[in-house]
Coordinates of C-alpha atoms in Angstrom, one line a residue:
Chain A
X1 CA 103.0 36.6 39.3
X2 CA 104.7 39.9 40.0
X3 CA 105.6 41.6 43.3
X4 CA 105.0 45.3 43.3
X5 CA 106.0 47.7 46.0
X6 CA 106.9 51.4 46.2
X7 CA 110.4 50.7 45.0
X8 CA 109.4 48.7 41.9
X9 CA 110.8 50.1 38.7
X10 CA 108.3 50.2 35.9
X11 CA 108.5 49.3 32.2
X12 CA 105.5 49.9 30.0
X13 CA 104.7 48.3 26.7
X14 CA 103.0 50.7 24.3
X15 CA 100.8 49.3 21.6
X16 CA 97.3 49.5 19.9
X17 CA 95.8 47.1 20.5
X18 CA 97.7 45.7 23.5
X19 CA 95.3 43.1 25.0
X20 CA 97.0 40.3 22.9
X21 CA 100.6 41.2 24.1
X22 CA 102.6 38.4 25.6
X23 CA 105.4 40.7 26.8
X24 CA 103.9 41.2 30.3
X25 CA 104.0 37.5 31.1
X26 CA 107.4 37.0 29.6
X27 CA 109.1 40.1 31.1
X28 CA 107.5 39.6 34.5
X29 CA 108.5 36.0 34.7
X30 CA 112.0 37.0 33.8
X31 CA 112.1 39.7 36.5
X32 CA 110.9 37.2 39.0
X33 CA 113.4 34.5 38.0
X34 CA 116.3 37.0 38.3
X35 CA 115.1 38.7 41.5
X36 CA 114.7 42.1 39.7
X37 CA 112.2 44.5 41.4
X38 CA 110.6 45.6 38.2
X39 CA 107.2 45.2 36.5
X40 CA 106.2 45.5 32.9
X41 CA 102.6 46.8 32.4
X42 CA 100.5 47.2 29.3
X43 CA 99.6 50.7 28.0
X44 CA 97.0 50.8 25.3
X45 CA 98.0 53.9 23.4
X46 CA 96.4 55.0 20.1
X47 CA 98.8 56.2 17.5
X48 CA 97.5 59.8 17.7
X49 CA 98.5 60.0 21.3
X50 CA 101.9 58.4 21.2
X51 CA 103.8 61.7 21.4
X52 CA 101.6 62.9 24.3
X53 CA 102.1 59.8 26.2
X54 CA 105.9 59.6 25.6
X55 CA 106.2 63.2 26.7
X56 CA 104.3 62.5 29.9
X57 CA 106.4 59.4 30.7
X58 CA 109.5 61.6 30.7
X59 CA 108.4 62.8 34.2
X60 CA 108.3 59.4 35.8
X61 CA 111.6 58.9 37.7
X62 CA 111.2 55.2 38.3
X63 CA 110.2 54.4 34.8
X64 CA 113.1 52.4 33.3
X65 CA 111.8 52.7 29.8
X66 CA 109.2 51.4 27.4
X67 CA 108.8 48.5 25.0
X68 CA 107.3 49.7 21.8
X69 CA 105.1 47.5 19.7
X70 CA 102.7 47.7 16.7
X71 CA 101.8 50.3 15.4
X72 CA 104.3 52.6 17.1
X73 CA 107.8 51.2 16.1
X74 CA 108.5 53.6 13.3
X75 CA 106.8 56.7 14.8
X76 CA 108.6 56.3 18.2
X77 CA 112.0 56.9 16.6
X78 CA 111.0 60.6 16.3
X79 CA 111.0 60.9 20.1
X80 CA 114.5 59.3 20.7
X81 CA 117.4 61.6 21.3
X82 CA 119.7 58.8 20.4
X83 CA 119.3 55.6 18.3
X84 CA 121.2 52.3 18.4
X85 CA 122.8 51.1 15.1
X86 CA 120.0 48.5 14.6
X87 CA 117.4 51.2 15.2
X88 CA 119.1 53.4 12.6
X89 CA 119.2 50.6 10.1
X90 CA 115.6 49.7 10.5
X91 CA 114.3 53.2 11.1
X92 CA 112.3 51.7 14.0
X93 CA 112.6 51.1 17.7
X94 CA 111.1 48.4 19.9
X95 CA 112.6 49.8 23.1
X96 CA 113.2 53.3 24.6
X97 CA 115.3 53.7 27.6
X98 CA 114.6 56.7 29.9
X99 CA 117.9 58.4 30.7
X100 CA 118.5 60.3 33.9
X101 CA 117.8 63.6 32.1
X102 CA 114.4 62.2 30.9
X103 CA 115.5 61.8 27.3
X104 CA 114.9 58.6 25.4
X105 CA 117.5 56.3 23.9
X106 CA 116.0 54.0 21.2
X107 CA 117.0 50.5 20.3
X108 CA 115.7 47.7 18.1
X109 CA 116.1 44.1 19.2
X110 CA 113.6 42.4 16.9
X111 CA 116.2 41.3 14.4
X112 CA 118.8 40.2 16.9
X113 CA 116.0 38.4 18.9
X114 CA 114.9 36.6 15.8
X115 CA 118.5 35.4 15.0
X116 CA 119.2 34.5 18.6
X117 CA 116.0 32.5 18.5
X118 CA 117.2 30.6 15.4
X119 CA 120.6 30.0 16.9
X120 CA 119.1 28.9 20.2
X121 CA 117.3 26.2 18.4
X122 CA 120.6 25.0 16.8
X123 CA 119.8 26.4 13.3
X124 CA 123.0 27.5 11.5
X125 CA 122.7 30.9 9.8
X126 CA 126.2 31.5 8.6
X127 CA 126.6 30.7 4.9
X128 CA 122.9 30.0 4.4
X129 CA 120.2 31.4 2.2
X130 CA 116.9 33.0 3.2
X131 CA 113.7 34.4 1.7
X132 CA 112.0 37.3 3.6
X133 CA 108.5 38.2 2.6
X134 CA 107.5 41.6 3.9
X135 CA 109.9 44.6 4.0
X136 CA 108.2 46.7 6.6
X137 CA 109.9 47.3 10.0
X138 CA 110.0 43.6 11.0
X139 CA 111.4 42.5 7.6
X140 CA 114.1 45.2 7.7
X141 CA 115.1 44.3 11.2
X142 CA 115.4 40.6 10.4
X143 CA 117.2 41.2 7.1
X144 CA 119.9 43.3 8.8
X145 CA 120.3 40.8 11.6
X146 CA 120.6 37.9 9.3
X147 CA 123.4 39.7 7.5
X148 CA 125.1 40.5 10.8
X149 CA 124.9 36.8 11.6
X150 CA 126.7 35.8 8.3
X151 CA 123.9 34.7 6.0
X152 CA 125.2 34.3 2.4
X153 CA 122.2 35.3 0.3
X154 CA 118.9 37.0 0.9
X155 CA 115.8 37.1 -1.4
X156 CA 113.3 39.7 -0.7
X157 CA 109.6 40.2 -1.6
X158 CA 107.0 42.8 -0.9
X159 CA 103.9 43.7 -2.9
X160 CA 104.9 47.3 -2.2
X161 CA 107.6 47.9 -4.8
X162 CA 108.9 51.1 -3.1
X163 CA 109.4 49.4 0.3
X164 CA 111.0 46.4 -1.5
X165 CA 113.4 48.6 -3.5
X166 CA 114.3 50.7 -0.4
X167 CA 115.4 47.6 1.6
X168 CA 117.1 46.0 -1.3
X169 CA 119.2 49.1 -1.9
X170 CA 119.9 49.6 1.8
X171 CA 121.2 46.0 2.2
X172 CA 123.2 46.2 -1.0
X173 CA 124.6 49.5 0.3
X174 CA 126.0 47.8 3.4
X175 CA 128.8 46.3 1.3
X176 CA 128.6 43.1 3.3
X177 CA 129.2 40.9 0.3
X178 CA 125.8 39.2 0.8
X179 CA 123.9 38.5 -2.4
X180 CA 120.7 40.4 -2.1
X181 CA 118.0 40.0 -4.7
X182 CA 114.3 40.5 -5.3
X183 CA 112.1 37.5 -5.6
X184 CA 108.5 36.2 -5.7
X185 CA 106.7 35.3 -2.6
X186 CA 107.5 31.7 -3.2
X187 CA 110.0 29.5 -1.5
X188 CA 112.7 27.9 -3.7
X189 CA 114.6 24.7 -3.0
X190 CA 117.7 26.7 -2.2
X191 CA 116.1 28.7 0.6
X192 CA 117.3 27.4 4.0
X193 CA 115.0 29.9 5.8
X194 CA 111.7 31.3 4.7
X195 CA 110.4 34.2 6.8
X196 CA 107.0 35.8 6.9
X197 CA 107.5 39.4 7.9
X198 CA 104.0 40.5 6.8
X199 CA 101.0 40.8 9.0
X200 CA 99.2 38.3 6.8
X201 CA 98.1 35.5 9.0
X202 CA 97.0 37.5 12.0
X203 CA 93.4 37.3 11.0
X204 CA 91.4 34.1 10.3
X205 CA 90.9 33.8 6.6
X206 CA 94.1 35.7 5.6
X207 CA 95.6 34.0 2.5
X208 CA 99.0 32.3 2.8
X209 CA 101.6 35.0 2.5
X210 CA 104.2 32.6 0.9
X211 CA 103.8 29.7 -1.5
X212 CA 105.6 26.7 0.0
X213 CA 105.0 24.3 -2.9
X214 CA 108.7 24.4 -4.0
X215 CA 110.3 24.6 -0.6
X216 CA 113.3 22.3 0.0
X217 CA 112.9 19.5 2.5
X218 CA 115.3 21.1 5.0
X219 CA 113.8 24.6 4.9
X220 CA 112.9 26.2 8.2
X221 CA 109.6 28.1 7.8
X222 CA 109.5 31.1 10.2
X223 CA 106.6 33.4 11.0
X224 CA 107.1 36.6 12.9
X225 CA 103.4 36.8 13.9
X226 CA 102.9 36.0 17.5
X227 CA 99.1 35.8 17.6
X228 CA 97.9 33.4 16.6
X229 CA 100.8 31.3 17.8
X230 CA 100.3 28.8 15.0
X231 CA 99.6 30.7 11.8
X232 CA 98.2 29.1 8.6
X233 CA 101.7 29.4 7.1
X234 CA 103.1 27.3 9.9
X235 CA 100.3 24.8 9.6
X236 CA 100.9 24.5 5.9
X237 CA 104.7 24.0 6.6
X238 CA 104.0 21.3 9.1
X239 CA 101.6 19.6 6.7
X240 CA 104.5 19.5 4.2
X241 CA 106.8 18.0 6.9
X242 CA 108.9 21.2 7.1
X243 CA 110.5 22.6 10.3
X244 CA 108.7 25.6 11.7
X245 CA 109.8 28.5 13.9
X246 CA 106.9 30.5 15.5
X247 CA 107.0 34.2 16.3
X248 CA 107.2 33.8 20.0
X249 CA 110.9 32.7 19.8
X250 CA 111.8 36.2 18.7
X251 CA 110.3 37.8 21.8
X252 CA 111.5 35.2 24.2
X253 CA 115.0 35.6 22.9
X254 CA 115.1 39.4 23.1
X255 CA 113.7 39.8 26.6
X256 CA 117.1 39.5 28.3
X257 CA 118.6 41.9 25.8
X258 CA 115.9 44.5 26.4
X259 CA 116.1 44.1 30.2
X260 CA 119.8 44.6 30.1
X261 CA 119.5 47.6 27.8
X262 CA 117.0 49.1 30.2
X263 CA 119.5 48.8 33.0
X264 CA 117.5 46.4 35.0
X265 CA 119.8 43.5 35.1
X266 CA 122.7 44.4 37.4
X267 CA 124.9 41.6 36.2
X268 CA 124.4 42.5 32.6
X269 CA 124.6 46.2 33.2
X270 CA 128.3 46.6 32.5
X271 CA 128.1 44.6 29.2
X272 CA 125.0 46.5 28.2
X273 CA 126.6 49.8 28.8
X274 CA 129.7 48.8 26.9
X275 CA 127.7 47.6 24.0
X276 CA 125.7 50.8 23.9
X277 CA 128.8 53.0 24.1
X278 CA 130.1 51.2 21.0
X279 CA 126.8 51.0 19.3
X280 CA 124.9 54.2 19.9
X281 CA 125.3 57.3 17.8
X282 CA 123.2 60.3 17.2
X283 CA 120.4 59.6 14.7
Chain B
X1 CA 101.7 39.0 44.0
X2 CA 100.0 40.4 40.9
X3 CA 99.0 38.8 37.6
X4 CA 99.7 41.1 34.7
X5 CA 98.7 40.4 31.1
X6 CA 97.8 42.4 28.0
X7 CA 94.3 43.0 29.3
X8 CA 95.3 44.2 32.8
X9 CA 93.9 47.6 33.6
X10 CA 96.4 49.9 35.2
X11 CA 96.2 52.3 38.2
X12 CA 99.3 54.4 39.0
X13 CA 100.0 56.0 42.3
X14 CA 101.8 59.4 41.9
X15 CA 104.0 60.8 44.6
X16 CA 107.4 62.2 45.5
X17 CA 109.0 60.2 47.1
X18 CA 107.1 57.0 46.3
X19 CA 109.4 54.2 47.6
X20 CA 107.7 54.2 51.0
X21 CA 104.1 53.9 49.6
X22 CA 102.1 50.9 50.9
X23 CA 99.3 51.4 48.3
X24 CA 100.8 48.9 45.8
X25 CA 100.7 46.0 48.2
X26 CA 97.2 47.0 49.6
X27 CA 95.6 47.6 46.2
X28 CA 97.1 44.6 44.5
X29 CA 96.1 42.3 47.3
X30 CA 92.6 43.7 47.0
X31 CA 92.6 43.1 43.2
X32 CA 93.8 39.5 43.7
X33 CA 91.2 38.8 46.4
X34 CA 88.4 40.1 44.2
X35 CA 89.5 38.6 40.9
X36 CA 90.0 42.0 39.3
X37 CA 92.4 42.1 36.4
X38 CA 94.1 45.3 37.4
X39 CA 97.5 46.4 38.9
X40 CA 98.5 49.4 40.8
X41 CA 102.1 50.6 40.1
X42 CA 104.2 53.3 41.7
X43 CA 105.2 56.4 39.6
X44 CA 107.8 58.6 41.2
X45 CA 106.8 62.1 39.9
X46 CA 108.4 65.4 41.0
X47 CA 106.0 68.2 41.6
X48 CA 107.4 70.2 38.7
X49 CA 106.4 67.3 36.3
X50 CA 102.9 66.6 37.6
X51 CA 101.1 68.4 34.8
X52 CA 103.3 66.8 32.1
X53 CA 102.7 63.4 33.5
X54 CA 98.9 63.8 33.9
X55 CA 98.6 65.1 30.4
X56 CA 100.5 62.1 29.1
X57 CA 98.4 59.6 31.0
X58 CA 95.3 61.0 29.2
X59 CA 96.4 58.9 26.2
X60 CA 96.5 55.5 27.9
X61 CA 93.2 53.8 27.2
X62 CA 93.5 51.0 29.8
X63 CA 94.5 53.4 32.6
X64 CA 91.6 53.4 35.1
X65 CA 93.0 56.4 36.9
X66 CA 95.6 57.5 39.4
X67 CA 95.9 57.6 43.1
X68 CA 97.5 60.9 44.2
X69 CA 99.7 61.2 47.2
X70 CA 102.1 63.7 48.8
X71 CA 103.0 66.3 47.6
X72 CA 100.4 66.3 44.7
X73 CA 97.0 66.2 46.4
X74 CA 96.3 70.0 46.2
X75 CA 98.0 70.6 42.8
X76 CA 96.2 67.7 41.1
X77 CA 92.8 69.4 41.6
X78 CA 93.8 71.8 38.8
X79 CA 93.8 68.9 36.3
X80 CA 90.4 67.6 37.2
X81 CA 87.4 68.5 34.9
X82 CA 85.1 67.5 37.8
X83 CA 85.5 67.3 41.6
X84 CA 83.5 65.2 44.1
X85 CA 82.0 67.1 47.1
X86 CA 84.8 65.9 49.4
X87 CA 87.4 67.1 46.9
X88 CA 85.7 70.5 46.7
X89 CA 85.6 70.8 50.5
X90 CA 89.2 69.9 50.9
X91 CA 90.5 71.5 47.8
X92 CA 92.4 68.3 47.3
X93 CA 92.1 64.9 45.5
X94 CA 93.6 61.6 46.3
X95 CA 92.1 59.9 43.3
X96 CA 91.6 60.8 39.7
X97 CA 89.5 58.7 37.4
X98 CA 90.2 58.7 33.7
X99 CA 86.9 59.1 31.9
X100 CA 86.3 57.7 28.4
X101 CA 87.0 61.1 26.8
X102 CA 90.4 61.2 28.6
X103 CA 89.3 63.8 31.2
X104 CA 89.9 63.4 34.9
X105 CA 87.3 63.2 37.6
X106 CA 88.8 64.0 41.0
X107 CA 87.7 62.6 44.4
X108 CA 89.0 62.6 47.9
X109 CA 88.6 59.6 50.1
X110 CA 91.1 60.4 52.9
X111 CA 88.5 61.7 55.3
X112 CA 85.9 59.0 54.6
X113 CA 88.6 56.4 54.9
X114 CA 89.7 57.7 58.2
X115 CA 86.2 57.7 59.6
X116 CA 85.5 54.2 58.1
X117 CA 88.6 53.0 59.8
X118 CA 87.4 54.3 63.2
X119 CA 83.9 52.8 62.8
X120 CA 85.4 49.6 61.6
X121 CA 87.2 49.3 64.9
X122 CA 84.0 49.9 66.8
X123 CA 84.7 53.5 67.8
X124 CA 81.5 55.6 68.0
X125 CA 81.9 59.0 66.3
X126 CA 78.3 60.4 66.5
X127 CA 77.9 62.8 69.4
X128 CA 81.6 62.7 70.3
X129 CA 84.3 65.4 70.5
X130 CA 87.6 65.5 68.7
X131 CA 90.8 67.6 68.5
X132 CA 92.5 67.8 65.1
X133 CA 96.1 69.2 65.1
X134 CA 97.1 70.2 61.6
X135 CA 94.7 71.9 59.1
X136 CA 96.5 71.2 55.9
X137 CA 94.9 68.8 53.3
X138 CA 94.7 65.8 55.7
X139 CA 93.2 67.8 58.6
X140 CA 90.6 69.4 56.3
X141 CA 89.6 66.0 54.9
X142 CA 89.3 64.4 58.4
X143 CA 87.4 67.4 59.8
X144 CA 84.7 67.4 57.1
X145 CA 84.4 63.6 57.3
X146 CA 84.0 63.7 61.1
X147 CA 81.2 66.3 60.7
X148 CA 79.6 64.1 58.0
X149 CA 79.7 61.2 60.5
X150 CA 77.9 63.2 63.3
X151 CA 80.7 64.4 65.6
X152 CA 79.3 66.9 68.1
X153 CA 82.3 69.2 68.6
X154 CA 85.7 69.8 66.9
X155 CA 88.7 71.6 68.3
X156 CA 91.3 72.7 65.8
X157 CA 95.0 73.7 66.0
X158 CA 97.6 74.7 63.6
X159 CA 100.7 76.8 64.1
X160 CA 99.8 78.5 60.8
X161 CA 97.0 80.9 61.8
X162 CA 95.8 81.5 58.3
X163 CA 95.3 77.8 57.6
X164 CA 93.6 77.4 61.0
X165 CA 91.3 80.3 60.5
X166 CA 90.4 79.2 57.0
X167 CA 89.3 75.7 58.1
X168 CA 87.5 77.0 61.2
X169 CA 85.5 79.4 59.0
X170 CA 84.8 76.7 56.4
X171 CA 83.5 74.3 59.0
X172 CA 81.4 76.9 60.8
X173 CA 80.1 77.9 57.4
X174 CA 78.7 74.4 56.8
X175 CA 75.9 75.1 59.2
X176 CA 76.0 71.6 60.5
X177 CA 75.4 72.6 64.1
X178 CA 78.8 71.2 65.1
X179 CA 80.7 73.3 67.7
X180 CA 83.9 74.2 66.0
X181 CA 86.6 76.0 68.0
X182 CA 90.3 76.8 67.9
X183 CA 92.4 75.2 70.6
X184 CA 96.0 74.5 71.7
X185 CA 97.9 71.4 70.6
X186 CA 97.0 69.8 73.8
X187 CA 94.4 67.0 74.5
X188 CA 91.8 67.9 77.0
X189 CA 89.8 65.4 79.1
X190 CA 86.7 66.0 77.0
X191 CA 88.4 64.9 73.7
X192 CA 87.2 61.5 72.6
X193 CA 89.5 61.6 69.6
X194 CA 92.8 63.3 69.2
X195 CA 94.1 63.3 65.7
X196 CA 97.6 64.3 64.4
X197 CA 97.1 65.6 60.9
X198 CA 100.6 67.2 60.7
X199 CA 103.7 65.6 59.2
X200 CA 105.4 65.9 62.6
X201 CA 106.5 62.4 63.4
X202 CA 107.6 61.2 60.0
X203 CA 111.2 61.9 60.8
X204 CA 113.1 60.4 63.7
X205 CA 113.7 63.2 66.3
X206 CA 110.5 65.1 65.4
X207 CA 109.0 66.6 68.6
X208 CA 105.6 65.3 69.7
X209 CA 102.9 67.2 67.7
X210 CA 100.4 67.0 70.6
X211 CA 100.7 67.2 74.4
X212 CA 98.8 64.2 75.8
X213 CA 99.3 65.0 79.5
X214 CA 95.7 65.9 80.1
X215 CA 94.1 63.4 77.8
X216 CA 91.1 61.5 79.2
X217 CA 91.5 57.8 79.9
X218 CA 89.1 56.8 77.1
X219 CA 90.6 59.0 74.4
X220 CA 91.6 57.4 71.1
X221 CA 94.9 58.8 69.8
X222 CA 95.0 58.7 66.0
X223 CA 97.9 59.5 63.8
X224 CA 97.5 60.0 60.0
X225 CA 101.2 59.3 59.4
X226 CA 101.7 55.9 57.7
X227 CA 105.5 55.7 57.9
X228 CA 106.7 55.1 60.5
X229 CA 103.7 52.8 61.3
X230 CA 104.3 53.5 65.0
X231 CA 105.0 57.2 65.6
X232 CA 106.4 58.8 68.7
X233 CA 102.9 60.1 69.4
X234 CA 101.4 56.7 69.3
X235 CA 104.2 55.3 71.5
X236 CA 103.5 58.1 74.0
X237 CA 99.8 57.3 74.0
X238 CA 100.5 53.6 74.6
X239 CA 102.8 54.5 77.4
X240 CA 99.9 56.4 78.9
X241 CA 97.5 53.5 78.5
X242 CA 95.5 55.2 75.8
X243 CA 93.9 53.5 72.7
X244 CA 95.8 54.2 69.5
X245 CA 94.7 54.3 65.8
X246 CA 97.6 54.2 63.3
X247 CA 97.6 55.8 59.9
X248 CA 97.4 52.6 57.9
X249 CA 93.8 52.1 58.9
X250 CA 92.8 55.2 56.8
X251 CA 94.4 53.7 53.6
X252 CA 93.1 50.2 54.3
X253 CA 89.6 51.5 54.7
X254 CA 89.6 53.6 51.6
X255 CA 91.0 51.0 49.1
X256 CA 87.6 49.5 48.3
X257 CA 86.1 53.0 47.9
X258 CA 88.8 54.0 45.5
X259 CA 88.6 50.8 43.5
X260 CA 84.9 51.2 43.2
X261 CA 85.3 54.9 42.2
X262 CA 87.8 53.9 39.5
X263 CA 85.2 51.5 38.0
X264 CA 87.3 48.4 38.7
X265 CA 84.9 46.6 41.0
X266 CA 82.0 45.3 38.9
X267 CA 79.7 44.6 41.9
X268 CA 80.3 48.0 43.4
X269 CA 80.1 49.8 40.1
X270 CA 76.4 50.6 40.3
X271 CA 76.7 52.0 43.8
X272 CA 79.8 54.0 42.9
X273 CA 78.1 55.5 39.8
X274 CA 75.0 56.5 41.8
X275 CA 77.1 58.0 44.5
X276 CA 79.1 60.0 42.0
X277 CA 76.0 61.2 40.2
X278 CA 74.7 62.6 43.5
X279 CA 78.1 63.8 44.6
X280 CA 79.9 65.2 41.7
X281 CA 79.5 68.7 40.5
X282 CA 81.7 71.0 38.4
X283 CA 84.5 72.5 40.5

């Protein structure tokens, strides 16, 4: 439940569709818990109207910014005057902050949120090995964030060879020393983390995106899909006695980061500003 | 307190400033009482950006419409593809409904809300006499609505002779049989209602907009100003033992009309649609 008055600052989440979004509940509960006079509201925006809407939102003084979700994460970068490092790496944003001059600063918290979610559940990332299936925006974000968190090796798969090759080269080009290779969509015994970053599993009847037959007994099977909360992949993992990590952890873990980035969390404001000064460069 | 999820329909109130607006609390309490999954949020929009913002809001599928407040009520008519009869009479809108094709239908409920507020407090309008001081948007709306409700005579005052003359002629031109005349800003014994439709009284230290020295003992002194809730004029009226009618009654009385117009009240939808069919013509 959200208190709204004339002084409430607004955050909008833009997506198509948007009815399934869980961000309104998560953000608004966070605002209430922290005594922040702000509200996050859903905006159902077709891709063709994204530019029109973002241009219009420039003029709303008490709009703190927008959360960007499917299918707008890539397209929205075009409207940002500045991009955070994670947004540059992924070529995508999931958050646009409205600056005082009306311009947008774009950031991408999906990868950091995913890793924070893993760490928050006491999973060790440093020195481990992961398989990521899907090299679209979500896969790119998670791959970079896992490298930032000290993963030792990454296997990647995508049925789109161009997308796969682009991410492989980008990760190898970071010079992080992480072993990055291409792989099949099949877990091996050495994979500590197996991540579905494809949309496969959103619809009933979707095939399994990853073959878990050879997964090691200690593997953590993660799905970035948030709806359904329990995908077929996660069911299959549970049936095999494997640990699972559902998509909602990513969002839950990134809410605070996004609220701070949007300047809505007074106590985190200073940290957020410092982080952005260090992080943000022109795209 | 408002529930917001991915399926919530949004209404925005556009004004400058907006921090003082009471509409968020009134509308959201109404939505909660009636089980409507909708939320009204404040948008602080400078006049120079009104067109930009309204153009952008076209692209938000789950936006039911906008409530328009000071200083946008006149300017917003330019963006409406259709205007209700009250909006045409006043040359102003306080509500824009977003149609399925993204176009706006404008309506003006200020006058009807004011009259409904009077009637709701058991004041009889039919056959009575009123003085309206201020012939800007609010005064125009109230004057037409009082005529619609059967008032017998109207005295008008404005320090702006052009504005005063325009409204006098427009009301005389309606051919309603109502006696319409120009007057001083001074209540006479014959005035059953005395209405302040100027902004005079919003700021501490504003002079009294109307001289109440000669008001009759049964006069109702109404102020359209909502903040402060108790203006100097209303204090003066109370000191003289006169009945008062504060501005908030207007808004409270028009909330249901606006919600129905916006298509958010299922049980009122049919009535609203019928009323609009009858009422709405091209501007």
